[in-house]
Tab-separated table of C-alpha atoms in Angstrom:
chain	number	residue	atom	x	y	z
A	1	MET	CA	0.000	0.000	0.000
A	2	ALA	CA	1.682	3.179	-1.178
A	3	LEU	CA	-0.164	5.546	1.119
A	4	GLY	CA	1.110	7.492	4.089
A	5	GLY	CA	-2.196	7.579	5.982
A	6	PRO	CA	-5.910	8.184	5.576
A	7	LEU	CA	-5.759	11.985	5.569
A	8	SER	CA	-2.778	12.128	3.239
A	9	ALA	CA	-3.507	12.950	-0.378
A	10	PHE	CA	-1.507	11.055	-3.003
A	11	SER	CA	-1.739	10.200	-6.669
A	12	LEU	CA	-4.227	7.372	-6.293
A	13	SER	CA	-4.838	5.937	-9.765
A	14	HIS	CA	-2.079	3.371	-9.290
A	15	ASP	CA	-3.734	1.834	-6.240
A	16	ALA	CA	-7.383	2.620	-6.930
A	17	ALA	CA	-8.399	-1.026	-7.159
A	18	LYS	CA	-6.662	-1.821	-3.872
A	19	LEU	CA	-8.359	1.081	-2.160
A	20	ARG	CA	-11.805	0.031	-3.372
A	21	ALA	CA	-11.112	-3.486	-2.189
A	22	LEU	CA	-10.296	-2.081	1.244
A	23	GLY	CA	-13.631	-0.335	1.351
A	24	TRP	CA	-12.292	3.214	1.259
A	25	LEU	CA	-14.618	5.976	0.119
A	26	LEU	CA	-12.628	8.833	-1.383
A	27	LYS	CA	-14.053	12.282	-2.013
A	28	ALA	CA	-11.441	14.989	-2.540
A	29	ASP	CA	-9.371	14.969	0.667
A	30	ILE	CA	-12.016	13.244	2.811
A	31	VAL	CA	-11.583	9.576	3.611
A	32	CYS	CA	-14.429	7.799	5.358
A	33	ALA	CA	-14.120	4.971	7.835
A	34	VAL	CA	-12.379	1.713	6.976
A	35	SER	CA	-14.258	-1.502	7.595
A	36	ALA	CA	-11.377	-3.571	8.939
A	37	PRO	CA	-8.037	-2.971	10.643
A	38	VAL	CA	-4.788	-3.165	8.700
A	39	ASP	CA	-2.865	-6.422	8.947
A	40	ILE	CA	0.211	-5.365	10.941
A	41	ALA	CA	3.035	-7.827	11.449
A	42	PRO	CA	3.962	-8.201	15.131
A	43	ALA	CA	6.940	-6.310	16.553
A	44	ARG	CA	8.855	-9.442	17.453
A	45	GLY	CA	12.568	-9.533	18.087
A	46	LYS	CA	15.107	-6.735	17.981
A	47	LEU	CA	14.955	-3.491	15.998
A	48	GLY	CA	18.253	-2.004	14.858
A	49	VAL	CA	18.387	1.794	14.710
A	50	LEU	CA	21.033	2.954	12.237
A	51	LEU	CA	22.163	6.544	12.742
A	52	VAL	CA	24.203	8.541	10.257
A	53	GLY	CA	26.234	10.873	12.444
A	54	LEU	CA	26.902	10.075	16.101
A	55	GLY	CA	26.998	13.671	17.293
A	56	ALA	CA	24.845	15.627	19.730
A	57	VAL	CA	21.428	14.495	18.495
A	58	SER	CA	22.266	10.805	18.116
A	59	THR	CA	24.149	10.447	21.409
A	60	THR	CA	21.419	12.342	23.278
A	61	PHE	CA	18.869	9.954	21.766
A	62	ILE	CA	20.860	6.809	22.547
A	63	ALA	CA	21.859	7.849	26.064
A	64	GLY	CA	18.284	8.908	26.733
A	65	VAL	CA	16.830	5.572	25.685
A	66	LEU	CA	19.381	3.724	27.825
A	67	ALA	CA	18.603	5.942	30.840
A	68	ILE	CA	14.835	5.479	30.374
A	69	ARG	CA	15.290	1.702	30.155
A	70	LYS	CA	17.016	1.744	33.532
A	71	GLY	CA	14.416	3.996	35.123
A	72	PHE	CA	16.723	7.013	35.512
A	73	ALA	CA	14.535	9.351	33.434
A	74	LYS	CA	11.144	9.790	31.768
A	75	PRO	CA	10.558	9.819	27.967
A	76	ILE	CA	9.233	13.391	27.974
A	77	GLY	CA	8.537	14.699	24.483
A	78	SER	CA	7.926	11.286	22.925
A	79	LEU	CA	4.495	10.692	21.444
A	80	THR	CA	5.105	6.948	21.167
A	81	GLN	CA	5.952	6.652	24.861
A	82	MET	CA	3.622	9.155	26.518
A	83	GLY	CA	0.979	10.115	23.949
A	84	THR	CA	-2.640	8.976	23.867
A	85	VAL	CA	-5.173	8.693	21.048
A	86	ARG	CA	-8.904	9.141	21.491
A	87	LEU	CA	-11.010	6.293	20.105
A	88	GLY	CA	-14.714	6.638	19.415
A	89	LYS	CA	-16.970	9.404	20.706
A	90	ARG	CA	-16.000	11.809	23.467
A	91	THR	CA	-18.744	10.301	25.639
A	92	GLU	CA	-17.045	6.885	25.519
A	93	GLY	CA	-14.001	8.075	27.445
A	94	ARG	CA	-11.523	5.887	25.505
A	95	SER	CA	-8.071	7.503	25.280
A	96	PRO	CA	-5.489	4.710	25.513
A	97	ARG	CA	-1.759	5.150	25.175
A	98	ILE	CA	-0.582	4.961	21.572
A	99	GLY	CA	1.534	1.941	22.420
A	100	ASP	CA	-1.633	0.149	23.569
A	101	VAL	CA	-3.384	0.890	20.267
A	102	VAL	CA	-0.687	-0.186	17.814
A	103	ALA	CA	2.143	-2.646	18.420
A	104	LEU	CA	5.416	-0.725	18.724
A	105	SER	CA	8.863	-2.089	19.419
A	106	SER	CA	9.838	-1.980	23.083
A	107	LEU	CA	12.713	0.252	24.111
A	108	ASP	CA	14.332	-2.893	25.488
A	109	ASP	CA	14.465	-4.305	21.945
A	110	LEU	CA	16.362	-1.395	20.361
A	111	GLU	CA	19.972	-1.840	19.244
A	112	PHE	CA	22.078	1.085	18.046
A	113	GLY	CA	24.734	1.437	15.369
A	114	GLY	CA	25.984	4.153	13.078
A	115	TRP	CA	28.640	6.031	11.169
A	116	ASP	CA	30.684	9.137	11.965
A	117	ILE	CA	33.733	10.931	10.617
A	118	PHE	CA	35.207	10.981	14.147
A	119	THR	CA	36.327	7.830	15.964
A	120	ASP	CA	34.945	8.662	19.423
A	121	ASP	CA	32.652	6.086	20.993
A	122	CYS	CA	29.190	7.302	21.997
A	123	TYR	CA	30.202	8.093	25.566
A	124	ALA	CA	33.128	10.260	24.470
A	125	ALA	CA	30.990	11.876	21.757
A	126	ALA	CA	28.236	12.642	24.261
A	127	ARG	CA	30.735	14.243	26.643
A	128	THR	CA	32.053	16.368	23.785
A	129	ALA	CA	28.518	17.409	22.797
A	130	GLY	CA	27.869	18.545	26.367
A	131	VAL	CA	24.103	18.088	26.237
A	132	ILE	CA	23.520	15.531	29.015
A	133	GLU	CA	24.961	16.012	32.490
A	134	PRO	CA	28.009	13.774	33.151
A	135	SER	CA	26.334	12.329	36.250
A	136	LEU	CA	23.561	10.850	34.085
A	137	LEU	CA	25.910	9.816	31.276
A	138	ASP	CA	28.071	7.889	33.738
A	139	LYS	CA	25.083	5.735	34.680
A	140	VAL	CA	24.940	4.369	31.118
A	141	ARG	CA	28.642	4.690	30.312
A	142	PRO	CA	29.402	0.978	29.738
A	143	GLU	CA	26.639	0.651	27.128
A	144	LEU	CA	27.626	3.895	25.400
A	145	GLU	CA	31.297	2.960	25.210
A	146	LYS	CA	30.398	-0.229	23.313
A	147	ILE	CA	28.871	1.793	20.468
A	148	ARG	CA	31.707	2.841	18.174
A	149	PRO	CA	31.159	4.449	14.775
A	150	TRP	CA	31.876	2.753	11.493
A	151	PRO	CA	33.857	4.791	8.952
A	152	ALA	CA	31.538	7.273	7.268
A	153	VAL	CA	30.811	8.236	3.689
A	154	PHE	CA	31.939	11.858	3.701
A	155	ASP	CA	32.976	14.485	1.180
A	156	GLN	CA	33.931	17.932	2.444
A	157	ARG	CA	32.524	19.552	-0.692
A	158	TYR	CA	29.068	19.063	0.825
A	159	VAL	CA	29.853	20.034	4.461
A	160	LYS	CA	32.662	22.558	4.227
A	161	ARG	CA	33.193	23.353	7.911
A	162	LEU	CA	33.817	19.762	9.033
A	163	ASP	CA	36.505	17.174	8.442
A	164	GLY	CA	37.496	13.970	10.219
A	165	PRO	CA	39.698	10.886	9.900
A	166	ASN	CA	37.094	8.101	10.058
A	167	VAL	CA	36.115	8.113	6.385
A	168	LYS	CA	35.476	5.372	3.832
A	169	ARG	CA	37.511	5.152	0.619
A	170	GLY	CA	36.201	3.609	-2.574
A	171	ALA	CA	36.493	3.465	-6.331
A	172	ASN	CA	33.297	5.482	-6.740
A	173	LYS	CA	30.073	6.357	-4.936
A	174	LYS	CA	28.516	3.047	-5.939
A	175	ASP	CA	31.389	1.306	-4.152
A	176	LEU	CA	30.783	3.474	-1.081
A	177	ALA	CA	27.078	2.579	-1.121
A	178	ASP	CA	28.022	-1.114	-1.293
A	179	GLN	CA	30.277	-0.616	1.746
A	180	VAL	CA	27.362	0.932	3.656
A	181	VAL	CA	25.194	-2.058	2.726
A	182	ALA	CA	27.956	-4.375	3.987
A	183	ASP	CA	28.024	-2.500	7.317
A	184	ILE	CA	24.243	-2.838	7.607
A	185	ARG	CA	24.243	-6.552	6.886
A	186	GLN	CA	27.123	-7.190	9.299
A	187	PHE	CA	25.375	-5.230	12.068
A	188	LYS	CA	22.154	-7.147	11.495
A	189	ALA	CA	23.947	-10.490	11.644
A	190	ASP	CA	26.154	-9.635	14.632
A	191	ARG	CA	23.241	-8.409	16.748
A	192	ALA	CA	20.712	-10.998	15.522
A	193	LEU	CA	18.334	-8.223	14.487
A	194	ASP	CA	14.912	-8.817	13.006
A	195	ARG	CA	14.331	-5.386	11.457
A	196	LEU	CA	16.153	-2.111	10.819
A	197	VAL	CA	15.466	1.595	10.344
A	198	MET	CA	17.909	4.343	9.298
A	199	ILE	CA	17.836	8.023	10.260
A	200	TRP	CA	20.177	10.669	8.868
A	201	CYS	CA	21.314	12.713	11.886
A	202	GLY	CA	24.336	14.155	10.115
A	203	SER	CA	25.127	17.767	9.353
A	204	THR	CA	23.320	20.038	6.911
A	205	GLU	CA	24.831	19.733	3.442
A	206	VAL	CA	25.203	22.542	0.912
A	207	PHE	CA	22.121	23.681	-0.983
A	208	MET	CA	21.274	21.487	-3.975
A	209	VAL	CA	18.455	21.243	-6.512
A	210	GLU	CA	17.230	18.281	-8.525
A	211	SER	CA	19.298	17.372	-11.573
A	212	PRO	CA	18.964	14.788	-14.380
A	213	ALA	CA	20.945	12.382	-12.186
A	214	HIS	CA	17.999	12.321	-9.761
A	215	ALA	CA	15.282	11.569	-12.324
A	216	THR	CA	15.197	7.750	-12.320
A	217	VAL	CA	16.815	4.836	-10.525
A	218	ALA	CA	18.817	4.071	-13.670
A	219	SER	CA	20.157	7.629	-13.986
A	220	PHE	CA	20.911	7.708	-10.251
A	221	GLU	CA	22.902	4.471	-10.353
A	222	ARG	CA	24.853	5.713	-13.386
A	223	ALA	CA	25.614	8.878	-11.407
A	224	LEU	CA	26.873	6.791	-8.484
A	225	GLU	CA	29.244	4.917	-10.771
A	226	SER	CA	30.520	8.105	-12.416
A	227	ASN	CA	31.022	9.977	-9.122
A	228	ASP	CA	28.552	12.639	-10.206
A	229	PRO	CA	28.773	15.675	-7.854
A	230	ALA	CA	24.945	15.760	-7.863
A	231	ILE	CA	25.064	12.791	-5.437
A	232	PRO	CA	26.026	14.030	-1.939
A	233	SER	CA	26.905	11.735	0.952
A	234	SER	CA	23.365	11.712	2.342
A	235	MET	CA	22.010	10.258	-0.919
A	236	VAL	CA	24.548	7.430	-0.762
A	237	TYR	CA	23.159	6.401	2.629
A	238	ALA	CA	19.549	6.813	1.533
A	239	TYR	CA	20.173	4.696	-1.553
A	240	ALA	CA	21.818	1.944	0.513
A	241	ALA	CA	18.954	1.852	3.015
A	242	ILE	CA	16.156	1.945	0.434
A	243	ARG	CA	17.877	-0.681	-1.711
A	244	GLU	CA	17.826	-2.947	1.354
A	245	GLY	CA	14.170	-2.137	2.096
A	246	ILE	CA	15.079	-0.323	5.316
A	247	PRO	CA	12.767	2.566	6.329
A	248	TYR	CA	14.612	5.869	5.970
A	249	ALA	CA	14.118	9.315	7.535
A	250	ASN	CA	16.060	12.500	6.874
A	251	ALA	CA	16.432	14.655	9.988
A	252	ALA	CA	18.300	17.426	8.106
A	253	PRO	CA	17.149	19.817	5.349
A	254	ASN	CA	19.357	18.248	2.665
A	255	LEU	CA	18.028	17.213	-0.701
A	256	THR	CA	18.257	13.468	-0.089
A	257	ALA	CA	15.380	10.977	-0.349
A	258	ASP	CA	13.002	13.593	-1.781
A	259	ILE	CA	14.066	12.980	-5.386
A	260	PRO	CA	12.174	10.948	-8.024
A	261	ALA	CA	14.849	8.252	-8.250
A	262	LEU	CA	14.758	7.310	-4.577
A	263	VAL	CA	10.969	7.572	-4.364
A	264	GLU	CA	10.844	5.192	-7.344
A	265	LEU	CA	13.302	2.839	-5.656
A	266	ALA	CA	11.243	2.926	-2.435
A	267	ALA	CA	8.182	1.842	-4.426
A	268	ARG	CA	10.144	-1.121	-5.795
A	269	THR	CA	11.506	-2.228	-2.435
A	270	LYS	CA	8.352	-1.368	-0.428
A	271	THR	CA	10.262	1.055	1.797
A	272	PRO	CA	8.695	3.800	3.959
A	273	LEU	CA	10.246	7.285	3.654
A	274	ALA	CA	9.952	10.350	5.874
A	275	GLY	CA	11.593	13.754	6.154
A	276	LYS	CA	12.917	16.307	6.175
A	277	ASP	CA	14.556	18.537	8.814
A	278	LEU	CA	13.369	17.879	12.360
A	279	LYS	CA	10.938	20.462	13.709
A	280	THR	CA	12.553	21.336	17.030
A	281	GLY	CA	13.111	24.910	18.221
A	282	GLN	CA	12.110	28.081	16.422
A	283	THR	CA	10.150	26.391	13.638
A	284	LEU	CA	8.173	24.388	16.188
A	285	ILE	CA	7.064	27.673	17.724
A	286	LYS	CA	6.205	29.084	14.284
A	287	THR	CA	3.960	26.141	13.472
A	288	ILE	CA	2.158	26.663	16.788
A	289	VAL	CA	1.791	30.455	16.641
A	290	ALA	CA	1.156	31.018	12.910
A	291	PRO	CA	-1.963	28.784	12.738
A	292	GLY	CA	-3.400	30.705	15.707
A	293	LEU	CA	-2.851	34.078	14.047
A	294	LYS	CA	-4.370	32.820	10.810
A	295	ALA	CA	-7.336	31.251	12.625
A	296	ARG	CA	-8.186	34.681	14.068
A	297	LEU	CA	-7.481	36.355	10.686
A	298	LEU	CA	-4.876	38.659	12.156
A	299	GLY	CA	-2.550	40.130	9.565
A	300	VAL	CA	1.212	39.662	9.688
A	301	GLU	CA	3.435	42.366	8.180
A	302	GLY	CA	6.756	40.951	9.283
A	303	TRP	CA	8.342	37.985	11.041
A	304	TYR	CA	11.998	38.378	11.985
A	305	SER	CA	13.748	35.271	13.322
A	306	THR	CA	17.231	35.016	14.785
A	307	ASN	CA	18.898	31.839	16.029
A	308	ILE	CA	21.981	31.781	18.257
A	309	LEU	CA	23.718	28.436	18.671
A	310	GLY	CA	27.198	27.157	19.255
A	311	ASN	CA	27.211	23.410	18.617
A	312	ARG	CA	28.557	21.558	15.572
A	313	ASP	CA	25.321	22.329	13.740
A	314	GLY	CA	25.952	26.040	14.287
A	315	GLU	CA	29.496	25.702	12.983
A	316	VAL	CA	28.275	23.932	9.842
A	317	LEU	CA	25.536	26.509	9.252
A	318	ASP	CA	28.120	29.275	9.498
A	319	ASP	CA	28.947	28.311	5.918
A	320	PRO	CA	26.655	30.264	3.540
A	321	GLU	CA	25.941	27.272	1.293
A	322	SER	CA	24.812	25.060	4.174
A	323	PHE	CA	22.862	27.976	5.649
A	324	LYS	CA	20.926	28.367	2.390
A	325	THR	CA	19.735	24.760	2.707
A	326	LYS	CA	18.482	25.455	6.237
A	327	GLU	CA	17.040	28.847	5.275
A	328	GLU	CA	14.906	27.330	2.511
A	329	SER	CA	13.561	24.775	4.982
A	330	LYS	CA	12.744	27.348	7.672
A	331	LYS	CA	11.290	30.063	5.439
A	332	SER	CA	8.775	27.932	3.537
A	333	VAL	CA	6.745	27.196	6.676
A	334	LEU	CA	4.930	30.538	6.895
A	335	ASP	CA	4.028	30.682	3.195
A	336	TYR	CA	2.224	27.358	3.376
A	337	ILE	CA	0.499	28.008	6.703
A	338	LEU	CA	-0.637	31.581	6.042
A	339	GLN	CA	-1.583	31.026	2.355
A	340	PRO	CA	-1.103	34.629	1.142
A	341	HIS	CA	-2.723	33.773	-2.215
A	342	LEU	CA	-5.990	33.163	-0.334
A	343	TYR	CA	-5.564	36.044	2.140
A	344	PRO	CA	-3.724	38.788	0.230
A	345	ASP	CA	-4.944	41.595	2.502
A	346	LEU	CA	-3.437	39.830	5.513
A	347	TYR	CA	-0.229	38.158	4.338
A	348	ALA	CA	0.724	39.120	0.761
A	349	GLN	CA	3.243	41.735	1.939
A	350	LEU	CA	4.787	39.601	4.684
A	351	CYS	CA	8.491	40.291	5.204
A	352	HIS	CA	10.019	37.077	6.555
A	353	VAL	CA	13.685	37.169	7.595
A	354	VAL	CA	15.680	34.242	9.058
A	355	ARG	CA	19.147	34.558	10.575
A	356	ILE	CA	21.414	31.933	12.163
A	357	ASN	CA	24.377	33.129	14.210
A	358	TYR	CA	27.191	30.814	15.276
A	359	TYR	CA	28.231	31.683	18.827
A	360	PRO	CA	30.465	28.962	20.340
A	361	PRO	CA	29.894	29.780	24.056
A	362	ARG	CA	26.201	28.914	23.672
A	363	GLY	CA	26.921	25.252	22.877
A	364	ASP	CA	23.807	23.123	22.330
A	365	ASN	CA	21.619	25.574	24.261
A	366	LYS	CA	20.122	27.417	21.317
A	367	GLU	CA	18.254	30.709	21.553
A	368	GLY	CA	15.460	31.405	19.087
A	369	TRP	CA	14.267	35.014	19.058
A	370	ASP	CA	11.235	36.133	17.038
A	371	ASN	CA	9.701	39.550	16.460
A	372	ILE	CA	6.262	39.388	14.817
A	373	ASP	CA	4.533	42.516	13.539
A	374	ILE	CA	0.777	41.888	13.622
A	375	VAL	CA	-2.098	43.894	12.147
A	376	GLY	CA	-5.526	43.871	13.807
A	377	TRP	CA	-8.969	45.433	13.486
A	378	LEU	CA	-9.007	48.624	11.348
A	379	GLY	CA	-5.338	48.113	10.533
A	380	TYR	CA	-4.005	48.825	14.013
A	381	PRO	CA	-0.461	47.431	14.576
A	382	MET	CA	0.584	45.115	17.398
A	383	GLN	CA	3.699	43.094	18.166
A	384	LEU	CA	4.485	39.675	19.528
A	385	LYS	CA	7.992	38.851	20.782
A	386	ILE	CA	9.108	35.309	21.587
A	387	ASN	CA	12.416	34.329	23.154
A	388	PHE	CA	12.794	30.540	23.198
A	389	LEU	CA	15.812	29.387	25.197
A	390	CYS	CA	15.803	25.798	24.079
A	391	ARG	CA	18.075	22.773	24.041
A	392	ASP	CA	18.211	21.624	20.453
A	393	SER	CA	19.233	18.004	20.952
A	394	ILE	CA	16.850	17.577	23.905
A	395	LEU	CA	13.989	18.534	21.570
A	396	ALA	CA	15.316	16.372	18.729
A	397	ALA	CA	16.023	13.126	20.620
A	398	PRO	CA	12.371	12.106	21.276
A	399	ILE	CA	11.571	12.813	17.621
A	400	VAL	CA	14.309	10.387	16.543
A	401	LEU	CA	12.783	7.767	18.847
A	402	ASP	CA	9.268	8.313	17.510
A	403	LEU	CA	10.425	8.198	13.891
A	404	ALA	CA	12.307	4.947	14.449
A	405	LEU	CA	9.275	3.279	16.036
A	406	PHE	CA	6.659	4.713	13.654
A	407	LEU	CA	8.687	3.918	10.522
A	408	ASP	CA	9.105	0.353	11.735
A	409	LEU	CA	5.340	0.252	12.319
A	410	ALA	CA	4.715	1.553	8.784
A	411	LYS	CA	6.953	-1.156	7.341
A	412	ARG	CA	5.156	-3.875	9.293
A	413	ALA	CA	1.812	-2.438	8.143
A	414	GLY	CA	2.816	-2.576	4.479
A	415	MET	CA	2.817	1.210	4.101
A	416	HIS	CA	5.593	2.213	1.738
A	417	GLY	CA	6.707	5.389	0.021
A	418	ILE	CA	6.222	8.865	1.479
A	419	GLN	CA	4.689	8.720	4.958
A	420	GLU	CA	2.909	12.057	5.011
A	421	TRP	CA	1.283	11.181	8.334
A	422	LEU	CA	4.719	11.741	9.911
A	423	SER	CA	4.839	15.376	8.713
A	424	PHE	CA	4.213	16.325	12.348
A	425	TYR	CA	7.939	15.930	13.001
A	426	PHE	CA	9.439	17.907	10.102
A	427	LYS	CA	10.073	21.478	8.949
A	428	SER	CA	9.902	20.499	5.261
A	429	PRO	CA	7.604	17.471	5.089
A	430	MET	CA	7.975	15.170	2.107
A	431	HIS	CA	4.877	15.169	-0.087
A	432	ALA	CA	3.623	14.090	-3.476
A	433	PRO	CA	4.759	16.406	-6.311
A	434	GLU	CA	1.247	17.680	-7.091
A	435	LEU	CA	0.534	18.692	-3.472
A	436	TYR	CA	1.624	21.493	-1.206
A	437	PRO	CA	2.997	20.297	2.160
A	438	GLU	CA	0.851	20.594	5.271
A	439	HIS	CA	2.722	22.622	7.914
A	440	ASP	CA	0.009	23.353	10.485
A	441	LEU	CA	1.136	21.409	13.570
A	442	PHE	CA	-2.420	20.718	14.717
A	443	ILE	CA	-3.586	19.405	11.340
A	444	GLN	CA	-0.437	17.281	11.194
A	445	LEU	CA	-1.213	15.748	14.581
A	446	MET	CA	-4.782	15.015	13.487
A	447	LYS	CA	-3.438	13.255	10.379
A	448	LEU	CA	-1.032	11.206	12.494
A	449	LYS	CA	-3.659	10.091	15.002
A	450	ASN	CA	-6.241	9.361	12.307
A	451	THR	CA	-3.663	7.139	10.627
A	452	LEU	CA	-3.310	5.176	13.863
A	453	ARG	CA	-7.122	4.909	14.095
A	454	TYR	CA	-7.257	3.706	10.500
A	455	MET	CA	-4.651	1.031	11.197
A	456	LYS	CA	-6.828	-0.364	13.980
A	457	GLY	CA	-10.107	-0.105	12.054
A	458	GLU	CA	-11.398	2.600	14.392
A	459	GLU	CA	-13.666	5.451	13.323
A	460	LEU	CA	-11.756	8.442	11.977
A	461	ILE	CA	-12.425	11.585	13.987
A	462	THR	CA	-13.479	14.716	12.100
A	463	HIS	CA	-14.381	16.803	15.180
A	464	LEU	CA	-17.692	17.727	13.517
A	465	GLY	CA	-19.548	16.936	16.747
A	466	ARG	CA	-23.100	16.932	15.337
A	467	GLU	CA	-23.640	13.362	16.468
A	468	TYR	CA	-23.948	14.598	20.056
A	469	TYR	CA	-26.850	16.919	19.217
A	470	ASP	CA	-28.838	15.298	16.375
């Protein structure tokens, strides 16, 4: 089934017969209730989580899962661990935990592996990142020290501010992809794993646009063999994962799996895809505030955003070409939420500015500062100022966990291709070419939870509410 969820719109002619057989009634973007639950394979055995980049985000995720397993901390911020989903009418009072509605892998069954250009084990890398207090890290130190990175596929042309010694060498990019596949297969065999997922947690690459090399699987594989510069490191990993049928998510704003060739390959190998660019600090706030302003039809003349951060991500984004990749991801959010073509009097003249400032003393404790110039009744001006002192990796780690578990669920449910129901987690959600992406956080959450209801054959919730009064 090549659908990302019941409220996701896709090109449906290919699977129309399947959909009719499932009893779906499609009218525009409205999908009515499904008669039977989806056949989901059980979450038996161990799930391997492959991470590209064992820096601040990955080590915070791994150390956090290990600490939660041992009862040292709570999984705050994780929908899969703490979230609920309402089933049936409000009067029924059914709001079970998500993990009680759909079968998710247990945290005890997760195994971790990954690649990095530095040789530090996960404990040393976590100490360098400086996100988690040493007193907590020391409680899971033995497990962290066992996780050592494999040599990475890396080319400094795509991430100009970084370099490291732990790098693969090969005849061409196809050879490098084959080496990644060999790492994956060895990891699976060594750990006796039943299933795998891969998440790119590496740095932001330079800005790229689609090229002829990205058009088809055949053209992409020729480009790998010819070392085409249109194939950055992230695409090598994505290709390796999708070729193996391993669910893949892109946590950075790079052009990676969102190209026709890899979407085509995912259809062949029945692989779920999600991305891109985790919605953590400032953009999370934008997707909360902007829908509220639009709902009240308040105009917005300007939105000025500044980020101050000092971690490795900040160092990478200090390069103008990498910053452009991030800027495109961050700036598109408001256009899609506010829809200036529908509300020209309110948003057509919006001035949206995004700045990222690398300031080493700040470390991983990022500051997102927003000034919003609002217009109200009779054109009277107002202002909203937001200063979000956040911890970037602390916000990202539970998203990595949720993506790993939900992508594994999608694979077991036979849902391949773009998983639009996971847009909730991303700044630049992947979407079908003929659609605009949905950025409204609250609509995204409704899509996600309705997908879970659909999987279990439960009634989809529209929030119409007339049934209580008719």
